[in-house]
Amino acid sequence: MAEPTDLVVIGDDGTVRVLGRGAERRLRDRPGRYHLVVDAPGLLILREDVVEGIDQRPTRVAMSGELLNRTSTLEVINIIATANWRGDLHVMDGVTHRILSISQGALKYALSDSADDRLGQVLYRNGVLSRRELDAILRQVSPEKRLGQLLIEQGVLSQEQLFAQLRKQVEQIFYASLLAKEGYYVFSVTEDEHEHVPHHTVHLPINQLLMEGVQRIDEMALFRQRIPHDDLCPVAQPKVTQLSLDENMSLILTYADGERTIEDIARETGLGHFHTMKSVYGMMQQGGVLLRPKQQIDAAAVKALVRQFNDVLRDVFMAVATYGAMDQTRQTLETWLQGSGYAPFFGDRVEEDGSISAAQVVDAMGSIDVENPMDALAQGLHELAAFALFAATTTLPRDQELALSRDVNTRLKRIRV
């Protein structure tokens, strides 16, 4: 069993060994002398030693503890806001470290070490930048040129638009902090500004953020009962035209083509994840929208399957060619295709050798609305091969008919999806 990356071991003789690489990296960022101030069962707390003669105001911990459930962070923030304290709330869920800077009952800024909380990702999710545009501009970022500065210089965003996106980033980090179900928190107060104060600050009333956060947590739990993940594709139903839709719902319907996922729609509409989920859920409750899985078609697998059936079809046509019946068999097969409903997928004509176009089948597979598209394709190809064999046997002598039938049926049984 692998050791945790944050493991620190204290021996029987009191010696301390840092075994986890994560712990080593984190401690490397905090060099200095420390006093052991708490050695409660299961908990140790160190405080940095203040060196005399140096103008240094130590960080003081007003509150700290363990996150026991999904409301722990919310309750802690509510206490801080009610007491009108000023300081930084560190929320650590074991994966991400987020910092909420609170002053005068308002959120001033928020920091996070999660890649999902970075400004670039926020701009991508909000539909401001495509993935290609984001990757291109990130390659230009340097210590001298921050992302926001580049966006303004290149005319991608105005200062007002950039500030609005930075505000959304701060809100996102706040709401993400509320979702921490386990981990630890520390609220520190100091007269000095935080060592990593960003170049911008906001002033978002904590009470409003908490009310919105509580609503989002409760409603998202409700949404997830019917929308388990974001890779589902909304499909408009006929009944939707009879519903009274708000502006967000109407906008989402223009993107609900059965191919875009909820994540895609949230990004392309700029509505964001929560409001997109809320609108889709509302339309689902009224029967105006259904969800279907995003089709993941493996083009190589489709071509391989079609190739196996094409080999069978070519042999059937070679057998009838000996008796001059290729044109008759082709015409019969094409007539069957046009009436079978398979023409949109296989085409309404076959090649000279009896095969069908694998490229056309790959293109058509994207529009198949079934749970198992590859199984449906195999079923259609089996029916195609079976009818081709039937059409061929009417032109062959009895002995040739039986031999071809045995050969074709044996080969069809060997084909697996």
Tab-separated table of C-alpha atoms in Angstrom:
chain	number	residue	atom	x	y	z
A	1	MET	CA	0.000	0.000	0.000
A	2	ALA	CA	1.434	3.371	-1.009
A	3	GLU	CA	2.253	5.851	1.717
A	4	PRO	CA	0.281	9.134	1.748
A	5	THR	CA	2.135	12.010	0.124
A	6	ASP	CA	1.585	14.212	3.181
A	7	LEU	CA	3.049	11.756	5.706
A	8	VAL	CA	5.241	13.019	8.564
A	9	VAL	CA	6.476	10.411	11.080
A	10	ILE	CA	7.412	11.124	14.712
A	11	GLY	CA	9.559	8.427	16.279
A	12	ASP	CA	9.512	7.159	19.856
A	13	ASP	CA	12.532	9.342	20.571
A	14	GLY	CA	10.752	12.488	19.319
A	15	THR	CA	12.615	12.739	16.039
A	16	VAL	CA	10.631	13.928	13.033
A	17	ARG	CA	10.936	12.438	9.562
A	18	VAL	CA	9.191	13.764	6.478
A	19	LEU	CA	8.332	10.782	4.279
A	20	GLY	CA	5.720	12.169	1.921
A	21	ARG	CA	6.883	14.189	-1.067
A	22	GLY	CA	3.840	16.408	-0.796
A	23	ALA	CA	4.640	17.198	2.817
A	24	GLU	CA	8.282	17.841	1.920
A	25	ARG	CA	7.279	20.302	-0.796
A	26	ARG	CA	4.864	22.134	1.488
A	27	LEU	CA	7.332	22.369	4.357
A	28	ARG	CA	10.022	23.625	1.985
A	29	ASP	CA	7.792	26.658	1.385
A	30	ARG	CA	7.749	27.363	5.144
A	31	PRO	CA	11.387	27.431	6.281
A	32	GLY	CA	12.161	28.764	9.745
A	33	ARG	CA	11.910	28.046	13.465
A	34	TYR	CA	8.631	26.884	14.990
A	35	HIS	CA	7.190	26.327	18.447
A	36	LEU	CA	4.974	23.334	19.177
A	37	VAL	CA	1.905	25.033	20.674
A	38	VAL	CA	-0.685	22.235	20.574
A	39	ASP	CA	-0.129	18.517	21.069
A	40	ALA	CA	-3.695	17.358	21.593
A	41	PRO	CA	-4.491	13.702	20.835
A	42	GLY	CA	-4.375	13.280	17.084
A	43	LEU	CA	-3.504	16.931	16.437
A	44	LEU	CA	-0.276	18.953	16.380
A	45	ILE	CA	-0.019	22.699	15.708
A	46	LEU	CA	3.224	24.619	15.128
A	47	ARG	CA	3.639	28.386	15.311
A	48	GLU	CA	6.471	30.286	13.668
A	49	ASP	CA	9.018	31.778	16.012
A	50	VAL	CA	9.086	35.579	15.984
A	51	VAL	CA	12.641	36.874	15.816
A	52	GLU	CA	13.287	39.900	18.008
A	53	GLY	CA	14.322	43.056	16.222
A	54	ILE	CA	12.492	42.169	13.015
A	55	ASP	CA	9.262	43.989	12.165
A	56	GLN	CA	7.185	40.859	11.855
A	57	ARG	CA	3.542	40.502	12.823
A	58	PRO	CA	2.745	36.834	13.288
A	59	THR	CA	-0.329	35.298	11.774
A	60	ARG	CA	-2.820	34.515	14.511
A	61	VAL	CA	-5.302	31.659	14.241
A	62	ALA	CA	-8.799	32.629	15.340
A	63	MET	CA	-10.417	29.320	14.394
A	64	SER	CA	-9.363	25.989	12.992
A	65	GLY	CA	-10.819	22.543	12.784
A	66	GLU	CA	-11.976	19.634	10.701
A	67	LEU	CA	-14.644	19.755	8.009
A	68	LEU	CA	-17.125	17.119	9.148
A	69	ASN	CA	-19.855	17.472	6.524
A	70	ARG	CA	-20.997	19.582	3.578
A	71	THR	CA	-22.290	22.401	5.816
A	72	SER	CA	-19.091	22.846	7.852
A	73	THR	CA	-17.525	25.490	5.607
A	74	LEU	CA	-20.808	27.359	5.346
A	75	GLU	CA	-21.200	27.466	9.133
A	76	VAL	CA	-17.626	28.675	9.639
A	77	ILE	CA	-18.038	31.482	7.092
A	78	ASN	CA	-21.311	32.511	8.708
A	79	ILE	CA	-19.577	32.835	12.090
A	80	ILE	CA	-16.791	34.944	10.561
A	81	ALA	CA	-19.247	37.247	8.794
A	82	THR	CA	-21.459	37.640	11.869
A	83	ALA	CA	-18.456	38.500	14.051
A	84	ASN	CA	-17.247	40.952	11.378
A	85	TRP	CA	-13.758	39.463	11.520
A	86	ARG	CA	-11.028	40.258	9.040
A	87	GLY	CA	-8.658	37.600	7.781
A	88	ASP	CA	-8.083	34.641	5.502
A	89	LEU	CA	-10.065	31.422	5.608
A	90	HIS	CA	-8.031	28.468	4.334
A	91	VAL	CA	-10.165	25.539	3.151
A	92	MET	CA	-8.206	22.344	2.446
A	93	ASP	CA	-10.138	19.312	1.199
A	94	GLY	CA	-7.150	17.003	0.735
A	95	VAL	CA	-6.786	17.888	-2.941
A	96	THR	CA	-7.226	21.636	-3.232
A	97	HIS	CA	-6.182	24.537	-1.023
A	98	ARG	CA	-8.478	27.558	-1.356
A	99	ILE	CA	-8.148	30.880	0.454
A	100	LEU	CA	-11.061	33.266	1.016
A	101	SER	CA	-10.033	36.742	2.171
A	102	ILE	CA	-12.825	38.311	4.220
A	103	SER	CA	-13.086	41.858	5.536
A	104	GLN	CA	-16.003	43.948	6.778
A	105	GLY	CA	-18.501	41.209	6.016
A	106	ALA	CA	-17.411	40.971	2.391
A	107	LEU	CA	-15.268	38.685	0.266
A	108	LYS	CA	-12.306	40.701	-1.026
A	109	TYR	CA	-10.511	38.058	-3.090
A	110	ALA	CA	-10.101	34.310	-3.383
A	111	LEU	CA	-7.128	32.118	-4.283
A	112	SER	CA	-6.910	28.473	-5.277
A	113	ASP	CA	-4.272	25.983	-6.378
A	114	SER	CA	-6.801	24.007	-8.451
A	115	ALA	CA	-6.333	24.110	-12.225
A	116	ASP	CA	-10.131	24.283	-12.619
A	117	ASP	CA	-10.205	27.577	-10.708
A	118	ARG	CA	-7.677	29.367	-12.913
A	119	LEU	CA	-8.816	32.377	-14.894
A	120	GLY	CA	-8.202	30.655	-18.217
A	121	GLN	CA	-10.485	27.766	-17.292
A	122	VAL	CA	-13.156	30.192	-16.101
A	123	LEU	CA	-13.007	32.009	-19.443
A	124	TYR	CA	-13.249	28.698	-21.302
A	125	ARG	CA	-16.228	27.430	-19.290
A	126	ASN	CA	-18.019	30.750	-19.697
A	127	GLY	CA	-17.610	30.589	-23.465
A	128	VAL	CA	-15.343	33.645	-23.663
A	129	LEU	CA	-12.493	31.663	-25.254
A	130	SER	CA	-12.415	28.434	-27.214
A	131	ARG	CA	-9.952	25.756	-26.158
A	132	ARG	CA	-7.710	26.603	-29.110
A	133	GLU	CA	-7.809	30.340	-28.349
A	134	LEU	CA	-7.031	29.715	-24.694
A	135	ASP	CA	-4.087	27.436	-25.458
A	136	ALA	CA	-2.686	29.988	-27.917
A	137	ILE	CA	-2.812	32.904	-25.503
A	138	LEU	CA	-1.493	30.849	-22.565
A	139	ARG	CA	1.666	30.215	-24.576
A	140	GLN	CA	2.283	33.979	-24.481
A	141	VAL	CA	1.924	34.336	-20.711
A	142	SER	CA	5.122	35.262	-18.859
A	143	PRO	CA	6.105	36.925	-15.582
A	144	GLU	CA	5.993	40.237	-17.457
A	145	LYS	CA	2.712	39.523	-19.284
A	146	ARG	CA	-0.161	38.159	-17.240
A	147	LEU	CA	-3.159	36.537	-18.884
A	148	GLY	CA	-5.521	39.399	-18.126
A	149	GLN	CA	-3.076	41.951	-19.508
A	150	LEU	CA	-2.714	39.979	-22.751
A	151	LEU	CA	-6.485	39.693	-23.142
A	152	ILE	CA	-6.853	43.467	-22.940
A	153	GLU	CA	-3.858	44.255	-25.169
A	154	GLN	CA	-5.101	41.889	-27.886
A	155	GLY	CA	-8.629	43.267	-27.756
A	156	VAL	CA	-10.184	40.022	-26.579
A	157	LEU	CA	-11.736	41.702	-23.541
A	158	SER	CA	-12.222	45.244	-22.334
A	159	GLN	CA	-11.180	46.174	-18.806
A	160	GLU	CA	-14.814	46.077	-17.726
A	161	GLN	CA	-15.337	42.625	-19.229
A	162	LEU	CA	-12.141	41.293	-17.668
A	163	PHE	CA	-13.162	42.574	-14.236
A	164	ALA	CA	-16.541	40.842	-14.615
A	165	GLN	CA	-14.780	37.552	-15.383
A	166	LEU	CA	-12.394	38.004	-12.451
A	167	ARG	CA	-15.420	38.521	-10.238
A	168	LYS	CA	-16.927	35.281	-11.547
A	169	GLN	CA	-13.645	33.530	-10.786
A	170	VAL	CA	-13.770	34.727	-7.176
A	171	GLU	CA	-17.403	33.615	-6.866
A	172	GLN	CA	-16.545	30.205	-8.304
A	173	ILE	CA	-13.755	29.651	-5.777
A	174	PHE	CA	-16.137	30.657	-2.990
A	175	TYR	CA	-18.879	28.254	-4.110
A	176	ALA	CA	-16.336	25.470	-4.629
A	177	SER	CA	-15.144	25.983	-1.044
A	178	LEU	CA	-18.687	25.426	0.216
A	179	LEU	CA	-18.749	22.010	-1.466
A	180	ALA	CA	-15.861	20.644	0.609
A	181	LYS	CA	-17.307	17.703	2.545
A	182	GLU	CA	-14.140	16.757	4.400
A	183	GLY	CA	-10.752	18.220	5.146
A	184	TYR	CA	-9.606	21.087	7.350
A	185	TYR	CA	-10.031	24.824	7.739
A	186	VAL	CA	-7.963	27.573	9.335
A	187	PHE	CA	-9.082	31.173	9.794
A	188	SER	CA	-6.088	33.420	10.368
A	189	VAL	CA	-6.077	37.088	11.284
A	190	THR	CA	-3.170	39.455	10.814
A	191	GLU	CA	-2.586	43.157	10.470
A	192	ASP	CA	-0.537	42.559	7.336
A	193	GLU	CA	-1.995	41.853	3.942
A	194	HIS	CA	-1.774	38.276	2.727
A	195	GLU	CA	1.533	37.485	1.105
A	196	HIS	CA	-0.212	36.562	-2.159
A	197	VAL	CA	-2.658	39.442	-2.538
A	198	PRO	CA	-3.782	39.502	-6.201
A	199	HIS	CA	-3.661	42.552	-8.428
A	200	HIS	CA	-7.416	43.007	-8.156
A	201	THR	CA	-9.946	42.857	-5.331
A	202	VAL	CA	-13.721	42.779	-5.216
A	203	HIS	CA	-16.334	43.527	-2.571
A	204	LEU	CA	-18.942	40.765	-2.489
A	205	PRO	CA	-21.214	40.727	0.580
A	206	ILE	CA	-20.760	37.422	2.383
A	207	ASN	CA	-24.436	37.118	3.340
A	208	GLN	CA	-25.534	37.297	-0.291
A	209	LEU	CA	-22.916	34.750	-1.327
A	210	LEU	CA	-23.995	32.414	1.468
A	211	MET	CA	-27.665	32.608	0.503
A	212	GLU	CA	-26.807	31.937	-3.126
A	213	GLY	CA	-24.422	29.171	-2.092
A	214	VAL	CA	-27.019	27.416	0.068
A	215	GLN	CA	-29.524	27.621	-2.769
A	216	ARG	CA	-27.030	26.180	-5.230
A	217	ILE	CA	-26.053	23.308	-2.948
A	218	ASP	CA	-29.686	22.344	-2.307
A	219	GLU	CA	-30.804	22.743	-5.906
A	220	MET	CA	-27.803	20.944	-7.381
A	221	ALA	CA	-28.554	17.969	-5.139
A	222	LEU	CA	-32.071	17.996	-6.621
A	223	PHE	CA	-30.824	18.408	-10.203
A	224	ARG	CA	-28.421	15.484	-9.842
A	225	GLN	CA	-31.308	13.129	-9.150
A	226	ARG	CA	-32.326	13.466	-12.811
A	227	ILE	CA	-29.085	14.726	-14.364
A	228	PRO	CA	-26.360	12.472	-12.922
A	229	HIS	CA	-23.517	13.966	-14.995
A	230	ASP	CA	-22.773	16.699	-17.526
A	231	ASP	CA	-21.995	14.496	-20.536
A	232	LEU	CA	-25.698	14.039	-21.316
A	233	CYS	CA	-27.235	15.730	-24.356
A	234	PRO	CA	-30.591	17.570	-24.061
A	235	VAL	CA	-33.058	16.836	-26.884
A	236	ALA	CA	-36.125	19.049	-27.357
A	237	GLN	CA	-39.492	17.266	-27.398
A	238	PRO	CA	-42.618	18.377	-29.327
A	239	LYS	CA	-44.300	19.430	-26.077
A	240	VAL	CA	-41.683	22.131	-25.490
A	241	THR	CA	-43.499	24.486	-27.899
A	242	GLN	CA	-46.465	24.512	-25.513
A	243	LEU	CA	-44.445	25.503	-22.460
A	244	SER	CA	-43.889	28.946	-21.007
A	245	LEU	CA	-40.126	29.375	-21.216
A	246	ASP	CA	-37.919	32.026	-19.674
A	247	GLU	CA	-35.037	33.680	-21.515
A	248	ASN	CA	-32.440	31.133	-20.409
A	249	MET	CA	-34.600	28.171	-21.412
A	250	SER	CA	-35.283	29.650	-24.843
A	251	LEU	CA	-31.567	30.213	-25.381
A	252	ILE	CA	-30.686	26.669	-24.332
A	253	LEU	CA	-33.251	25.209	-26.734
A	254	THR	CA	-31.385	26.713	-29.686
A	255	TYR	CA	-28.371	24.587	-28.676
A	256	ALA	CA	-30.248	21.426	-27.632
A	257	ASP	CA	-29.538	19.495	-30.821
A	258	GLY	CA	-28.906	16.129	-29.189
A	259	GLU	CA	-25.177	16.384	-29.889
A	260	ARG	CA	-24.112	19.128	-27.476
A	261	THR	CA	-23.691	18.046	-23.880
A	262	ILE	CA	-24.827	20.080	-20.891
A	263	GLU	CA	-21.199	21.103	-20.411
A	264	ASP	CA	-21.015	22.240	-24.053
A	265	ILE	CA	-24.230	24.256	-23.769
A	266	ALA	CA	-23.148	25.913	-20.517
A	267	ARG	CA	-19.960	27.061	-22.228
A	268	GLU	CA	-21.380	28.072	-25.611
A	269	THR	CA	-24.328	30.011	-24.174
A	270	GLY	CA	-22.202	31.663	-21.496
A	271	LEU	CA	-24.876	30.838	-18.898
A	272	GLY	CA	-22.508	28.802	-16.771
A	273	HIS	CA	-22.970	25.374	-15.264
A	274	PHE	CA	-25.518	26.100	-12.523
A	275	HIS	CA	-27.974	28.156	-14.576
A	276	THR	CA	-27.784	25.697	-17.477
A	277	MET	CA	-28.524	22.793	-15.145
A	278	LYS	CA	-31.414	24.704	-13.590
A	279	SER	CA	-33.041	25.472	-16.942
A	280	VAL	CA	-32.563	21.958	-18.341
A	281	TYR	CA	-33.995	20.451	-15.158
A	282	GLY	CA	-36.997	22.785	-15.323
A	283	MET	CA	-37.761	21.792	-18.913
A	284	MET	CA	-37.313	18.104	-18.079
A	285	GLN	CA	-39.832	18.382	-15.257
A	286	GLN	CA	-42.384	19.727	-17.748
A	287	GLY	CA	-41.634	17.078	-20.359
A	288	GLY	CA	-40.115	19.542	-22.802
A	289	VAL	CA	-36.637	18.023	-22.897
A	290	LEU	CA	-35.162	14.538	-22.705
A	291	LEU	CA	-31.544	13.583	-22.106
A	292	ARG	CA	-29.579	11.042	-24.068
A	293	PRO	CA	-25.988	9.866	-23.729
A	294	LYS	CA	-23.383	11.493	-25.907
A	295	GLN	CA	-22.572	9.115	-28.699
A	296	GLN	CA	-18.949	8.039	-28.666
A	297	ILE	CA	-18.387	6.466	-32.062
A	298	ASP	CA	-15.071	4.714	-32.681
A	299	ALA	CA	-14.555	5.278	-36.410
A	300	ALA	CA	-11.876	2.594	-36.604
A	301	ALA	CA	-14.186	0.024	-34.993
A	302	VAL	CA	-17.010	0.953	-37.382
A	303	LYS	CA	-14.751	0.600	-40.419
A	304	ALA	CA	-13.417	-2.738	-39.176
A	305	LEU	CA	-16.938	-4.096	-38.721
A	306	VAL	CA	-18.070	-2.874	-42.147
A	307	ARG	CA	-14.933	-4.370	-43.704
A	308	GLN	CA	-15.803	-7.843	-42.398
A	309	PHE	CA	-19.298	-7.682	-43.867
A	310	ASN	CA	-17.987	-6.218	-47.132
A	311	ASP	CA	-15.744	-9.285	-47.528
A	312	VAL	CA	-18.855	-11.458	-47.306
A	313	LEU	CA	-20.802	-9.281	-49.756
A	314	ARG	CA	-17.973	-9.376	-52.300
A	315	ASP	CA	-17.866	-13.181	-52.168
A	316	VAL	CA	-21.623	-13.336	-52.707
A	317	PHE	CA	-21.325	-11.136	-55.790
A	318	MET	CA	-18.375	-13.161	-57.096
A	319	ALA	CA	-20.506	-16.299	-56.837
A	320	VAL	CA	-23.359	-14.838	-58.914
A	321	ALA	CA	-20.929	-13.246	-61.395
A	322	THR	CA	-20.113	-16.731	-62.695
A	323	TYR	CA	-23.726	-17.024	-63.830
A	324	GLY	CA	-24.032	-13.446	-65.147
A	325	ALA	CA	-26.390	-12.326	-62.384
A	326	MET	CA	-24.407	-9.472	-60.798
A	327	ASP	CA	-26.583	-6.680	-62.201
A	328	GLN	CA	-29.776	-8.467	-61.213
A	329	THR	CA	-28.506	-9.136	-57.678
A	330	ARG	CA	-27.278	-5.545	-57.285
A	331	GLN	CA	-30.611	-4.117	-58.431
A	332	THR	CA	-32.535	-6.402	-56.066
A	333	LEU	CA	-30.269	-5.444	-53.153
A	334	GLU	CA	-30.547	-1.706	-53.878
A	335	THR	CA	-34.340	-1.961	-54.040
A	336	TRP	CA	-34.294	-3.650	-50.636
A	337	LEU	CA	-32.014	-0.929	-49.203
A	338	GLN	CA	-34.337	1.850	-50.342
A	339	GLY	CA	-37.321	0.228	-48.671
A	340	SER	CA	-35.649	-1.118	-45.554
A	341	GLY	CA	-34.882	2.165	-43.811
A	342	TYR	CA	-31.152	1.464	-43.865
A	343	ALA	CA	-30.397	3.682	-46.880
A	344	PRO	CA	-29.470	6.755	-44.737
A	345	PHE	CA	-26.733	4.656	-43.113
A	346	PHE	CA	-25.579	2.257	-45.853
A	347	GLY	CA	-26.482	4.350	-48.889
A	348	ASP	CA	-29.124	3.465	-51.485
A	349	ARG	CA	-26.602	1.962	-53.892
A	350	VAL	CA	-23.859	-0.649	-53.553
A	351	GLU	CA	-20.473	-0.731	-55.240
A	352	GLU	CA	-19.779	-2.834	-58.344
A	353	ASP	CA	-18.408	-5.607	-56.152
A	354	GLY	CA	-21.399	-5.505	-53.784
A	355	SER	CA	-19.694	-3.629	-50.926
A	356	ILE	CA	-20.969	-0.508	-49.153
A	357	SER	CA	-19.112	2.697	-48.246
A	358	ALA	CA	-17.493	2.487	-44.802
A	359	ALA	CA	-16.975	6.270	-44.774
A	360	GLN	CA	-20.699	6.883	-45.223
A	361	VAL	CA	-21.504	4.500	-42.391
A	362	VAL	CA	-19.083	6.313	-40.057
A	363	ASP	CA	-20.679	9.686	-40.869
A	364	ALA	CA	-24.188	8.312	-40.380
A	365	MET	CA	-23.426	6.704	-37.028
A	366	GLY	CA	-23.316	10.086	-35.317
A	367	SER	CA	-27.064	10.532	-35.802
A	368	ILE	CA	-28.158	7.120	-34.515
A	369	ASP	CA	-30.224	7.653	-31.354
A	370	VAL	CA	-29.984	4.224	-29.715
A	371	GLU	CA	-28.404	2.991	-26.507
A	372	ASN	CA	-25.877	0.684	-28.229
A	373	PRO	CA	-25.114	2.062	-31.712
A	374	MET	CA	-22.503	-0.588	-32.566
A	375	ASP	CA	-24.955	-3.396	-31.791
A	376	ALA	CA	-27.557	-1.660	-33.953
A	377	LEU	CA	-25.025	-1.369	-36.788
A	378	ALA	CA	-24.148	-5.059	-36.555
A	379	GLN	CA	-27.842	-5.964	-36.669
A	380	GLY	CA	-28.337	-3.883	-39.818
A	381	LEU	CA	-25.278	-5.371	-41.509
A	382	HIS	CA	-26.445	-8.896	-40.704
A	383	GLU	CA	-29.803	-8.138	-42.322
A	384	LEU	CA	-28.044	-6.670	-45.365
A	385	ALA	CA	-25.817	-9.734	-45.788
A	386	ALA	CA	-28.747	-12.103	-45.246
A	387	PHE	CA	-30.811	-10.433	-47.966
A	388	ALA	CA	-27.831	-10.347	-50.344
A	389	LEU	CA	-27.473	-14.106	-49.841
A	390	PHE	CA	-31.199	-14.604	-50.431
A	391	ALA	CA	-31.082	-12.531	-53.640
A	392	ALA	CA	-28.053	-14.482	-54.872
A	393	THR	CA	-29.402	-17.979	-54.228
A	394	THR	CA	-32.328	-17.425	-56.587
A	395	THR	CA	-29.831	-17.221	-59.471
A	396	LEU	CA	-27.569	-20.148	-58.513
A	397	PRO	CA	-27.793	-23.891	-59.120
A	398	ARG	CA	-28.882	-25.884	-56.079
A	399	ASP	CA	-25.441	-27.232	-55.210
A	400	GLN	CA	-23.827	-23.782	-55.540
A	401	GLU	CA	-26.658	-22.250	-53.507
A	402	LEU	CA	-26.101	-24.670	-50.611
A	403	ALA	CA	-22.319	-24.256	-50.660
A	404	LEU	CA	-22.539	-20.443	-50.665
A	405	SER	CA	-25.157	-20.469	-47.924
A	406	ARG	CA	-23.020	-22.674	-45.649
A	407	ASP	CA	-19.928	-20.535	-46.235
A	408	VAL	CA	-21.677	-17.189	-45.674
A	409	ASN	CA	-23.556	-18.275	-42.541
A	410	THR	CA	-20.383	-19.719	-41.020
A	411	ARG	CA	-18.491	-16.476	-41.603
A	412	LEU	CA	-21.327	-14.314	-40.279
A	413	LYS	CA	-21.372	-16.282	-37.017
A	414	ARG	CA	-17.693	-15.487	-36.496
A	415	ILE	CA	-18.181	-11.731	-36.724
A	416	ARG	CA	-18.192	-10.054	-33.299
A	417	VAL	CA	-18.773	-6.429	-32.394
